């Protein structure tokens, strides 16, 4: 999975991945970028539905993005 931050250099925050069918698969990834992409390794995602929450801070502003994906 690839997340594009556009020109969002110096972004910090957390990506939380929640598996509705099995909470033991939930995990968080820290965001500390100097590039415009965050890669989540495929081996951490099992097939099925994932709910994703991305919390980040850029230029003193807080942001939140929520999305559900099927992997």
mmCIF file with all atom_site columns, N, CA and C in Angstrom:
data_model
loop_
_atom_site.group_PDB
_atom_site.id
_atom_site.type_symbol
_atom_site.label_atom_id
_atom_site.label_alt_id
_atom_site.label_comp_id
_atom_site.label_asym_id
_atom_site.label_entity_id
_atom_site.label_seq_id
_atom_site.pdbx_PDB_ins_code
_atom_site.Cartn_x
_atom_site.Cartn_y
_atom_site.Cartn_z
_atom_site.occupancy
_atom_site.B_iso_or_equiv
_atom_site.pdbx_formal_charge
_atom_site.auth_seq_id
_atom_site.auth_comp_id
_atom_site.auth_asym_id
_atom_site.auth_atom_id
_atom_site.pdbx_PDB_model_num
ATOM 1   N N  . UNK A 1 1  ? 0.855   -1.170  0.000  1.00 0.00 ? 1  UNK A N  1
ATOM 2   C CA . UNK A 1 1  ? 0.000   0.000   0.000  1.00 0.00 ? 1  UNK A CA 1
ATOM 3   C C  . UNK A 1 1  ? 0.896   1.227   0.000  1.00 0.00 ? 1  UNK A C  1
ATOM 4   N N  . UNK A 1 2  ? 0.530   2.222   -0.759 1.00 0.00 ? 2  UNK A N  1
ATOM 5   C CA . UNK A 1 2  ? 1.343   3.426   -0.892 1.00 0.00 ? 2  UNK A CA 1
ATOM 6   C C  . UNK A 1 2  ? 0.487   4.647   -0.565 1.00 0.00 ? 2  UNK A C  1
ATOM 7   N N  . UNK A 1 3  ? 0.976   5.489   0.314  1.00 0.00 ? 3  UNK A N  1
ATOM 8   C CA . UNK A 1 3  ? 0.280   6.723   0.680  1.00 0.00 ? 3  UNK A CA 1
ATOM 9   C C  . UNK A 1 3  ? 1.097   7.882   0.154  1.00 0.00 ? 3  UNK A C  1
ATOM 10  N N  . UNK A 1 4  ? 0.487   8.742   -0.649 1.00 0.00 ? 4  UNK A N  1
ATOM 11  C CA . UNK A 1 4  ? 1.183   9.879   -1.242 1.00 0.00 ? 4  UNK A CA 1
ATOM 12  C C  . UNK A 1 4  ? 0.830   11.147  -0.468 1.00 0.00 ? 4  UNK A C  1
ATOM 13  N N  . UNK A 1 5  ? 1.828   11.817  0.073  1.00 0.00 ? 5  UNK A N  1
ATOM 14  C CA . UNK A 1 5  ? 1.616   13.029  0.853  1.00 0.00 ? 5  UNK A CA 1
ATOM 15  C C  . UNK A 1 5  ? 1.759   14.273  -0.009 1.00 0.00 ? 5  UNK A C  1
ATOM 16  N N  . UNK A 1 6  ? 1.914   14.100  -1.309 1.00 0.00 ? 6  UNK A N  1
ATOM 17  C CA . UNK A 1 6  ? 2.100   15.268  -2.163 1.00 0.00 ? 6  UNK A CA 1
ATOM 18  C C  . UNK A 1 6  ? 3.390   15.968  -1.794 1.00 0.00 ? 6  UNK A C  1
ATOM 19  N N  . UNK A 1 7  ? 3.303   17.252  -1.544 1.00 0.00 ? 7  UNK A N  1
ATOM 20  C CA . UNK A 1 7  ? 4.494   18.015  -1.180 1.00 0.00 ? 7  UNK A CA 1
ATOM 21  C C  . UNK A 1 7  ? 4.656   18.109  0.333  1.00 0.00 ? 7  UNK A C  1
ATOM 22  N N  . UNK A 1 8  ? 4.030   17.214  1.090  1.00 0.00 ? 8  UNK A N  1
ATOM 23  C CA . UNK A 1 8  ? 4.006   17.266  2.553  1.00 0.00 ? 8  UNK A CA 1
ATOM 24  C C  . UNK A 1 8  ? 5.303   16.843  3.197  1.00 0.00 ? 8  UNK A C  1
ATOM 25  N N  . UNK A 1 9  ? 6.346   17.592  2.982  1.00 0.00 ? 9  UNK A N  1
ATOM 26  C CA . UNK A 1 9  ? 7.630   17.294  3.610  1.00 0.00 ? 9  UNK A CA 1
ATOM 27  C C  . UNK A 1 9  ? 7.536   17.664  5.095  1.00 0.00 ? 9  UNK A C  1
ATOM 28  N N  . UNK A 1 10 ? 8.285   16.936  5.941  1.00 0.00 ? 10 UNK A N  1
ATOM 29  C CA . UNK A 1 10 ? 8.303   17.140  7.386  1.00 0.00 ? 10 UNK A CA 1
ATOM 30  C C  . UNK A 1 10 ? 6.946   16.866  8.036  1.00 0.00 ? 10 UNK A C  1
ATOM 31  N N  . UNK A 1 11 ? 6.316   15.797  7.623  1.00 0.00 ? 11 UNK A N  1
ATOM 32  C CA . UNK A 1 11 ? 5.051   15.343  8.193  1.00 0.00 ? 11 UNK A CA 1
ATOM 33  C C  . UNK A 1 11 ? 5.353   14.348  9.298  1.00 0.00 ? 11 UNK A C  1
ATOM 34  N N  . UNK A 1 12 ? 4.640   14.459  10.432 1.00 0.00 ? 12 UNK A N  1
ATOM 35  C CA . UNK A 1 12 ? 4.754   13.471  11.504 1.00 0.00 ? 12 UNK A CA 1
ATOM 36  C C  . UNK A 1 12 ? 3.355   13.018  11.890 1.00 0.00 ? 12 UNK A C  1
ATOM 37  N N  . UNK A 1 13 ? 3.245   11.805  12.403 1.00 0.00 ? 13 UNK A N  1
ATOM 38  C CA . UNK A 1 13 ? 1.948   11.300  12.828 1.00 0.00 ? 13 UNK A CA 1
ATOM 39  C C  . UNK A 1 13 ? 1.942   9.796   12.939 1.00 0.00 ? 13 UNK A C  1
ATOM 40  N N  . UNK A 1 14 ? 0.740   9.203   12.797 1.00 0.00 ? 14 UNK A N  1
ATOM 41  C CA . UNK A 1 14 ? 0.555   7.763   12.953 1.00 0.00 ? 14 UNK A CA 1
ATOM 42  C C  . UNK A 1 14 ? -0.458  7.251   11.942 1.00 0.00 ? 14 UNK A C  1
ATOM 43  N N  . UNK A 1 15 ? -0.168  6.083   11.390 1.00 0.00 ? 15 UNK A N  1
ATOM 44  C CA . UNK A 1 15 ? -1.129  5.352   10.567 1.00 0.00 ? 15 UNK A CA 1
ATOM 45  C C  . UNK A 1 15 ? -1.587  4.163   11.403 1.00 0.00 ? 15 UNK A C  1
ATOM 46  N N  . UNK A 1 16 ? -2.896  4.082   11.678 1.00 0.00 ? 16 UNK A N  1
ATOM 47  C CA . UNK A 1 16 ? -3.465  2.976   12.449 1.00 0.00 ? 16 UNK A CA 1
ATOM 48  C C  . UNK A 1 16 ? -4.260  2.087   11.510 1.00 0.00 ? 16 UNK A C  1
ATOM 49  N N  . UNK A 1 17 ? -3.920  0.814   11.476 1.00 0.00 ? 17 UNK A N  1
ATOM 50  C CA . UNK A 1 17 ? -4.640  -0.151  10.650 1.00 0.00 ? 17 UNK A CA 1
ATOM 51  C C  . UNK A 1 17 ? -5.397  -1.102  11.562 1.00 0.00 ? 17 UNK A C  1
ATOM 52  N N  . UNK A 1 18 ? -6.710  -1.166  11.360 1.00 0.00 ? 18 UNK A N  1
ATOM 53  C CA . UNK A 1 18 ? -7.615  -1.922  12.216 1.00 0.00 ? 18 UNK A CA 1
ATOM 54  C C  . UNK A 1 18 ? -8.283  -3.001  11.377 1.00 0.00 ? 18 UNK A C  1
ATOM 55  N N  . UNK A 1 19 ? -8.215  -4.225  11.851 1.00 0.00 ? 19 UNK A N  1
ATOM 56  C CA . UNK A 1 19 ? -8.846  -5.352  11.164 1.00 0.00 ? 19 UNK A CA 1
ATOM 57  C C  . UNK A 1 19 ? -10.132 -5.699  11.907 1.00 0.00 ? 19 UNK A C  1
ATOM 58  N N  . UNK A 1 20 ? -11.316 -5.332  11.377 1.00 0.00 ? 20 UNK A N  1
ATOM 59  C CA . UNK A 1 20 ? -12.574 -5.557  12.097 1.00 0.00 ? 20 UNK A CA 1
ATOM 60  C C  . UNK A 1 20 ? -12.812 -7.010  12.508 1.00 0.00 ? 20 UNK A C  1
ATOM 61  N N  . UNK A 1 21 ? -12.315 -7.948  11.719 1.00 0.00 ? 21 UNK A N  1
ATOM 62  C CA . UNK A 1 21 ? -12.577 -9.360  12.015 1.00 0.00 ? 21 UNK A CA 1
ATOM 63  C C  . UNK A 1 21 ? -11.587 -9.985  13.007 1.00 0.00 ? 21 UNK A C  1
ATOM 64  N N  . UNK A 1 22 ? -10.492 -9.286  13.332 1.00 0.00 ? 22 UNK A N  1
ATOM 65  C CA . UNK A 1 22 ? -9.492  -9.870  14.224 1.00 0.00 ? 22 UNK A CA 1
ATOM 66  C C  . UNK A 1 22 ? -8.607  -8.765  14.793 1.00 0.00 ? 22 UNK A C  1
ATOM 67  N N  . UNK A 1 23 ? -8.901  -8.327  16.016 1.00 0.00 ? 23 UNK A N  1
ATOM 68  C CA . UNK A 1 23 ? -8.145  -7.224  16.606 1.00 0.00 ? 23 UNK A CA 1
ATOM 69  C C  . UNK A 1 23 ? -6.672  -7.565  16.842 1.00 0.00 ? 23 UNK A C  1
ATOM 70  N N  . UNK A 1 24 ? -6.325  -8.853  16.851 1.00 0.00 ? 24 UNK A N  1
ATOM 71  C CA . UNK A 1 24 ? -4.929  -9.248  17.027 1.00 0.00 ? 24 UNK A CA 1
ATOM 72  C C  . UNK A 1 24 ? -4.062  -8.854  15.832 1.00 0.00 ? 24 UNK A C  1
ATOM 73  N N  . UNK A 1 25 ? -4.685  -8.507  14.714 1.00 0.00 ? 25 UNK A N  1
ATOM 74  C CA . UNK A 1 25 ? -3.941  -8.099  13.518 1.00 0.00 ? 25 UNK A CA 1
ATOM 75  C C  . UNK A 1 25 ? -3.756  -6.584  13.427 1.00 0.00 ? 25 UNK A C  1
ATOM 76  N N  . UNK A 1 26 ? -4.392  -5.831  14.333 1.00 0.00 ? 26 UNK A N  1
ATOM 77  C CA . UNK A 1 26 ? -4.282  -4.365  14.326 1.00 0.00 ? 26 UNK A CA 1
ATOM 78  C C  . UNK A 1 26 ? -2.834  -3.942  14.566 1.00 0.00 ? 26 UNK A C  1
ATOM 79  N N  . UNK A 1 27 ? -2.433  -2.849  13.915 1.00 0.00 ? 27 UNK A N  1
ATOM 80  C CA . UNK A 1 27 ? -1.103  -2.311  14.181 1.00 0.00 ? 27 UNK A CA 1
ATOM 81  C C  . UNK A 1 27 ? -1.048  -0.837  13.807 1.00 0.00 ? 27 UNK A C  1
ATOM 82  N N  . UNK A 1 28 ? -0.061  -0.154  14.371 1.00 0.00 ? 28 UNK A N  1
ATOM 83  C CA . UNK A 1 28 ? 0.182   1.265   14.111 1.00 0.00 ? 28 UNK A CA 1
ATOM 84  C C  . UNK A 1 28 ? 1.572   1.418   13.512 1.00 0.00 ? 28 UNK A C  1
ATOM 85  N N  . UNK A 1 29 ? 1.694   2.403   12.639 1.00 0.00 ? 29 UNK A N  1
ATOM 86  C CA . UNK A 1 29 ? 2.985   2.749   12.058 1.00 0.00 ? 29 UNK A CA 1
ATOM 87  C C  . UNK A 1 29 ? 3.237   4.234   12.290 1.00 0.00 ? 29 UNK A C  1
ATOM 88  N N  . UNK A 1 30 ? 4.423   4.591   12.775 1.00 0.00 ? 30 UNK A N  1
ATOM 89  C CA . UNK A 1 30 ? 4.720   6.019   12.932 1.00 0.00 ? 30 UNK A CA 1
ATOM 90  C C  . UNK A 1 30 ? 4.998   6.652   11.567 1.00 0.00 ? 30 UNK A C  1
ATOM 91  N N  . UNK A 1 31 ? 4.653   7.913   11.457 1.00 0.00 ? 31 UNK A N  1
ATOM 92  C CA . UNK A 1 31 ? 4.970   8.681   10.258 1.00 0.00 ? 31 UNK A CA 1
ATOM 93  C C  . UNK A 1 31 ? 6.038   9.692   10.640 1.00 0.00 ? 31 UNK A C  1
ATOM 94  N N  . UNK A 1 32 ? 7.129   9.648   9.949  1.00 0.00 ? 32 UNK A N  1
ATOM 95  C CA . UNK A 1 32 ? 8.177   10.648  10.091 1.00 0.00 ? 32 UNK A CA 1
ATOM 96  C C  . UNK A 1 32 ? 8.836   10.745  8.731  1.00 0.00 ? 32 UNK A C  1
ATOM 97  N N  . UNK A 1 33 ? 8.359   11.665  7.945  1.00 0.00 ? 33 UNK A N  1
ATOM 98  C CA . UNK A 1 33 ? 8.728   11.684  6.539  1.00 0.00 ? 33 UNK A CA 1
ATOM 99  C C  . UNK A 1 33 ? 9.646   12.834  6.166  1.00 0.00 ? 33 UNK A C  1
ATOM 100 N N  . UNK A 1 34 ? 10.532  12.539  5.259  1.00 0.00 ? 34 UNK A N  1
ATOM 101 C CA . UNK A 1 34 ? 11.269  13.582  4.569  1.00 0.00 ? 34 UNK A CA 1
ATOM 102 C C  . UNK A 1 34 ? 11.034  13.415  3.075  1.00 0.00 ? 34 UNK A C  1
ATOM 103 N N  . UNK A 1 35 ? 10.191  12.441  2.721  1.00 0.00 ? 35 UNK A N  1
ATOM 104 C CA . UNK A 1 35 ? 9.811   12.163  1.343  1.00 0.00 ? 35 UNK A CA 1
ATOM 105 C C  . UNK A 1 35 ? 8.289   12.260  1.261  1.00 0.00 ? 35 UNK A C  1
ATOM 106 N N  . UNK A 1 36 ? 7.720   12.067  0.092  1.00 0.00 ? 36 UNK A N  1
ATOM 107 C CA . UNK A 1 36 ? 6.281   12.248  -0.063 1.00 0.00 ? 36 UNK A CA 1
ATOM 108 C C  . UNK A 1 36 ? 5.487   10.951  -0.001 1.00 0.00 ? 36 UNK A C  1
ATOM 109 N N  . UNK A 1 37 ? 6.113   9.817   0.387  1.00 0.00 ? 37 UNK A N  1
ATOM 110 C CA . UNK A 1 37 ? 5.419   8.532   0.399  1.00 0.00 ? 37 UNK A CA 1
ATOM 111 C C  . UNK A 1 37 ? 5.706   7.750   1.678  1.00 0.00 ? 37 UNK A C  1
ATOM 112 N N  . UNK A 1 38 ? 4.715   6.968   2.089  1.00 0.00 ? 38 UNK A N  1
ATOM 113 C CA . UNK A 1 38 ? 4.878   6.003   3.178  1.00 0.00 ? 38 UNK A CA 1
ATOM 114 C C  . UNK A 1 38 ? 4.493   4.650   2.609  1.00 0.00 ? 38 UNK A C  1
ATOM 115 N N  . UNK A 1 39 ? 5.369   3.673   2.708  1.00 0.00 ? 39 UNK A N  1
ATOM 116 C CA . UNK A 1 39 ? 5.080   2.338   2.206  1.00 0.00 ? 39 UNK A CA 1
ATOM 117 C C  . UNK A 1 39 ? 4.741   1.418   3.367  1.00 0.00 ? 39 UNK A C  1
ATOM 118 N N  . UNK A 1 40 ? 3.649   0.669   3.211  1.00 0.00 ? 40 UNK A N  1
ATOM 119 C CA . UNK A 1 40 ? 3.256   -0.338  4.193  1.00 0.00 ? 40 UNK A CA 1
ATOM 120 C C  . UNK A 1 40 ? 3.526   -1.691  3.550  1.00 0.00 ? 40 UNK A C  1
ATOM 121 N N  . UNK A 1 41 ? 4.424   -2.486  4.129  1.00 0.00 ? 41 UNK A N  1
ATOM 122 C CA . UNK A 1 41 ? 4.779   -3.771  3.517  1.00 0.00 ? 41 UNK A CA 1
ATOM 123 C C  . UNK A 1 41 ? 3.569   -4.694  3.370  1.00 0.00 ? 41 UNK A C  1
ATOM 124 N N  . UNK A 1 42 ? 3.457   -5.327  2.206  1.00 0.00 ? 42 UNK A N  1
ATOM 125 C CA . UNK A 1 42 ? 2.358   -6.252  1.933  1.00 0.00 ? 42 UNK A CA 1
ATOM 126 C C  . UNK A 1 42 ? 2.288   -7.392  2.937  1.00 0.00 ? 42 UNK A C  1
ATOM 127 N N  . UNK A 1 43 ? 3.431   -7.809  3.482  1.00 0.00 ? 43 UNK A N  1
ATOM 128 C CA . UNK A 1 43 ? 3.426   -8.951  4.391  1.00 0.00 ? 43 UNK A CA 1
ATOM 129 C C  . UNK A 1 43 ? 2.751   -8.636  5.732  1.00 0.00 ? 43 UNK A C  1
ATOM 130 N N  . UNK A 1 44 ? 2.412   -7.369  5.988  1.00 0.00 ? 44 UNK A N  1
ATOM 131 C CA . UNK A 1 44 ? 1.701   -7.001  7.212  1.00 0.00 ? 44 UNK A CA 1
ATOM 132 C C  . UNK A 1 44 ? 0.193   -6.957  7.003  1.00 0.00 ? 44 UNK A C  1
ATOM 133 N N  . UNK A 1 45 ? -0.260  -7.104  5.758  1.00 0.00 ? 45 UNK A N  1
ATOM 134 C CA . UNK A 1 45 ? -1.687  -7.014  5.461  1.00 0.00 ? 45 UNK A CA 1
ATOM 135 C C  . UNK A 1 45 ? -2.204  -8.338  4.923  1.00 0.00 ? 45 UNK A C  1
ATOM 136 N N  . UNK A 1 46 ? -3.172  -8.925  5.615  1.00 0.00 ? 46 UNK A N  1
ATOM 137 C CA . UNK A 1 46 ? -3.840  -10.119 5.123  1.00 0.00 ? 46 UNK A CA 1
ATOM 138 C C  . UNK A 1 46 ? -5.001  -9.695  4.238  1.00 0.00 ? 46 UNK A C  1
ATOM 139 N N  . UNK A 1 47 ? -5.414  -10.585 3.344  1.00 0.00 ? 47 UNK A N  1
ATOM 140 C CA . UNK A 1 47 ? -6.553  -10.297 2.483  1.00 0.00 ? 47 UNK A CA 1
ATOM 141 C C  . UNK A 1 47 ? -7.787  -10.001 3.320  1.00 0.00 ? 47 UNK A C  1
ATOM 142 N N  . UNK A 1 48 ? -8.571  -9.030  2.878  1.00 0.00 ? 48 UNK A N  1
ATOM 143 C CA . UNK A 1 48 ? -9.810  -8.685  3.560  1.00 0.00 ? 48 UNK A CA 1
ATOM 144 C C  . UNK A 1 48 ? -9.910  -7.205  3.834  1.00 0.00 ? 48 UNK A C  1
ATOM 145 N N  . UNK A 1 49 ? -10.866 -6.857  4.677  1.00 0.00 ? 49 UNK A N  1
ATOM 146 C CA . UNK A 1 49 ? -11.148 -5.449  4.982  1.00 0.00 ? 49 UNK A CA 1
ATOM 147 C C  . UNK A 1 49 ? -10.218 -4.908  6.059  1.00 0.00 ? 49 UNK A C  1
ATOM 148 N N  . UNK A 1 50 ? -9.759  -3.684  5.853  1.00 0.00 ? 50 UNK A N  1
ATOM 149 C CA . UNK A 1 50 ? -8.961  -2.938  6.815  1.00 0.00 ? 50 UNK A CA 1
ATOM 150 C C  . UNK A 1 50 ? -9.553  -1.540  6.948  1.00 0.00 ? 50 UNK A C  1
ATOM 151 N N  . UNK A 1 51 ? -9.681  -1.054  8.172  1.00 0.00 ? 51 UNK A N  1
ATOM 152 C CA . UNK A 1 51 ? -10.048 0.338   8.426  1.00 0.00 ? 51 UNK A CA 1
ATOM 153 C C  . UNK A 1 51 ? -8.762  1.075   8.770  1.00 0.00 ? 51 UNK A C  1
ATOM 154 N N  . UNK A 1 52 ? -8.542  2.179   8.098  1.00 0.00 ? 52 UNK A N  1
ATOM 155 C CA . UNK A 1 52 ? -7.298  2.934   8.262  1.00 0.00 ? 52 UNK A CA 1
ATOM 156 C C  . UNK A 1 52 ? -7.627  4.324   8.794  1.00 0.00 ? 52 UNK A C  1
ATOM 157 N N  . UNK A 1 53 ? -6.877  4.740   9.806  1.00 0.00 ? 53 UNK A N  1
ATOM 158 C CA . UNK A 1 53 ? -6.945  6.111   10.311 1.00 0.00 ? 53 UNK A CA 1
ATOM 159 C C  . UNK A 1 53 ? -5.536  6.687   10.208 1.00 0.00 ? 53 UNK A C  1
ATOM 160 N N  . UNK A 1 54 ? -5.437  7.816   9.565  1.00 0.00 ? 54 UNK A N  1
ATOM 161 C CA . UNK A 1 54 ? -4.146  8.482   9.425  1.00 0.00 ? 54 UNK A CA 1
ATOM 162 C C  . UNK A 1 54 ? -4.237  9.816   10.159 1.00 0.00 ? 54 UNK A C  1
ATOM 163 N N  . UNK A 1 55 ? -3.433  9.944   11.204 1.00 0.00 ? 55 UNK A N  1
ATOM 164 C CA . UNK A 1 55 ? -3.336  11.179  11.975 1.00 0.00 ? 55 UNK A CA 1
ATOM 165 C C  . UNK A 1 55 ? -1.993  11.800  11.622 1.00 0.00 ? 55 UNK A C  1
ATOM 166 N N  . UNK A 1 56 ? -1.985  13.063  11.218 1.00 0.00 ? 56 UNK A N  1
ATOM 167 C CA . UNK A 1 56 ? -0.699  13.688  10.930 1.00 0.00 ? 56 UNK A CA 1
ATOM 168 C C  . UNK A 1 56 ? -0.726  15.172  11.235 1.00 0.00 ? 56 UNK A C  1
ATOM 169 N N  . UNK A 1 57 ? 0.484   15.696  11.376 1.00 0.00 ? 57 UNK A N  1
ATOM 170 C CA . UNK A 1 57 ? 0.668   17.111  11.672 1.00 0.00 ? 57 UNK A CA 1
ATOM 171 C C  . UNK A 1 57 ? 1.613   17.668  10.616 1.00 0.00 ? 57 UNK A C  1
ATOM 172 N N  . UNK A 1 58 ? 1.216   18.823  10.076 1.00 0.00 ? 58 UNK A N  1
ATOM 173 C CA . UNK A 1 58 ? 2.046   19.487  9.070  1.00 0.00 ? 58 UNK A CA 1
ATOM 174 C C  . UNK A 1 58 ? 1.894   20.993  9.242  1.00 0.00 ? 58 UNK A C  1
ATOM 175 N N  . UNK A 1 59 ? 3.014   21.672  9.364  1.00 0.00 ? 59 UNK A N  1
ATOM 176 C CA . UNK A 1 59 ? 3.045   23.123  9.538  1.00 0.00 ? 59 UNK A CA 1
ATOM 177 C C  . UNK A 1 59 ? 2.132   23.586  10.669 1.00 0.00 ? 59 UNK A C  1
ATOM 178 N N  . UNK A 1 60 ? 2.160   22.845  11.790 1.00 0.00 ? 60 UNK A N  1
ATOM 179 C CA . UNK A 1 60 ? 1.402   23.225  12.974 1.00 0.00 ? 60 UNK A CA 1
ATOM 180 C C  . UNK A 1 60 ? -0.078  22.897  12.941 1.00 0.00 ? 60 UNK A C  1
ATOM 181 N N  . UNK A 1 61 ? -0.556  22.254  11.886 1.00 0.00 ? 61 UNK A N  1
ATOM 182 C CA . UNK A 1 61 ? -1.974  21.896  11.778 1.00 0.00 ? 61 UNK A CA 1
ATOM 183 C C  . UNK A 1 61 ? -2.134  20.386  11.916 1.00 0.00 ? 61 UNK A C  1
ATOM 184 N N  . UNK A 1 62 ? -3.210  19.959  12.622 1.00 0.00 ? 62 UNK A N  1
ATOM 185 C CA . UNK A 1 62 ? -3.531  18.545  12.789 1.00 0.00 ? 62 UNK A CA 1
ATOM 186 C C  . UNK A 1 62 ? -4.523  18.103  11.721 1.00 0.00 ? 62 UNK A C  1
ATOM 187 N N  . UNK A 1 63 ? -4.323  16.880  11.208 1.00 0.00 ? 63 UNK A N  1
ATOM 188 C CA . UNK A 1 63 ? -5.185  16.329  10.169 1.00 0.00 ? 63 UNK A CA 1
ATOM 189 C C  . UNK A 1 63 ? -5.568  14.894  10.517 1.00 0.00 ? 63 UNK A C  1
ATOM 190 N N  . UNK A 1 64 ? -6.722  14.440  10.001 1.00 0.00 ? 64 UNK A N  1
ATOM 191 C CA . UNK A 1 64 ? -7.184  13.071  10.174 1.00 0.00 ? 64 UNK A CA 1
ATOM 192 C C  . UNK A 1 64 ? -7.847  12.631  8.871  1.00 0.00 ? 64 UNK A C  1
ATOM 193 N N  . UNK A 1 65 ? -7.494  11.443  8.433  1.00 0.00 ? 65 UNK A N  1
ATOM 194 C CA . UNK A 1 65 ? -8.136  10.841  7.261  1.00 0.00 ? 65 UNK A CA 1
ATOM 195 C C  . UNK A 1 65 ? -8.528  9.430   7.634  1.00 0.00 ? 65 UNK A C  1
ATOM 196 N N  . UNK A 1 66 ? -9.796  9.051   7.338  1.00 0.00 ? 66 UNK A N  1
ATOM 197 C CA . UNK A 1 66 ? -10.293 7.693   7.601  1.00 0.00 ? 66 UNK A CA 1
ATOM 198 C C  . UNK A 1 66 ? -10.698 7.069   6.280  1.00 0.00 ? 66 UNK A C  1
ATOM 199 N N  . UNK A 1 67 ? -10.389 5.786   6.153  1.00 0.00 ? 67 UNK A N  1
ATOM 200 C CA . UNK A 1 67 ? -10.733 5.077   4.923  1.00 0.00 ? 67 UNK A CA 1
ATOM 201 C C  . UNK A 1 67 ? -10.812 3.580   5.209  1.00 0.00 ? 67 UNK A C  1
ATOM 202 N N  . UNK A 1 68 ? -11.689 2.887   4.520  1.00 0.00 ? 68 UNK A N  1
ATOM 203 C CA . UNK A 1 68 ? -11.749 1.424   4.572  1.00 0.00 ? 68 UNK A CA 1
ATOM 204 C C  . UNK A 1 68 ? -11.278 0.912   3.230  1.00 0.00 ? 68 UNK A C  1
ATOM 205 N N  . UNK A 1 69 ? -10.442 -0.133  3.264  1.00 0.00 ? 69 UNK A N  1
ATOM 206 C CA . UNK A 1 69 ? -9.967  -0.734  2.032  1.00 0.00 ? 69 UNK A CA 1
ATOM 207 C C  . UNK A 1 69 ? -10.169 -2.239  2.112  1.00 0.00 ? 69 UNK A C  1
ATOM 208 N N  . UNK A 1 70 ? -10.224 -2.866  0.960  1.00 0.00 ? 70 UNK A N  1
ATOM 209 C CA . UNK A 1 70 ? -10.190 -4.309  0.880  1.00 0.00 ? 70 UNK A CA 1
ATOM 210 C C  . UNK A 1 70 ? -8.889  -4.672  0.184  1.00 0.00 ? 70 UNK A C  1
ATOM 211 N N  . UNK A 1 71 ? -8.070  -5.448  0.873  1.00 0.00 ? 71 UNK A N  1
ATOM 212 C CA . UNK A 1 71 ? -6.744  -5.788  0.355  1.00 0.00 ? 71 UNK A CA 1
ATOM 213 C C  . UNK A 1 71 ? -6.784  -7.164  -0.269 1.00 0.00 ? 71 UNK A C  1
#
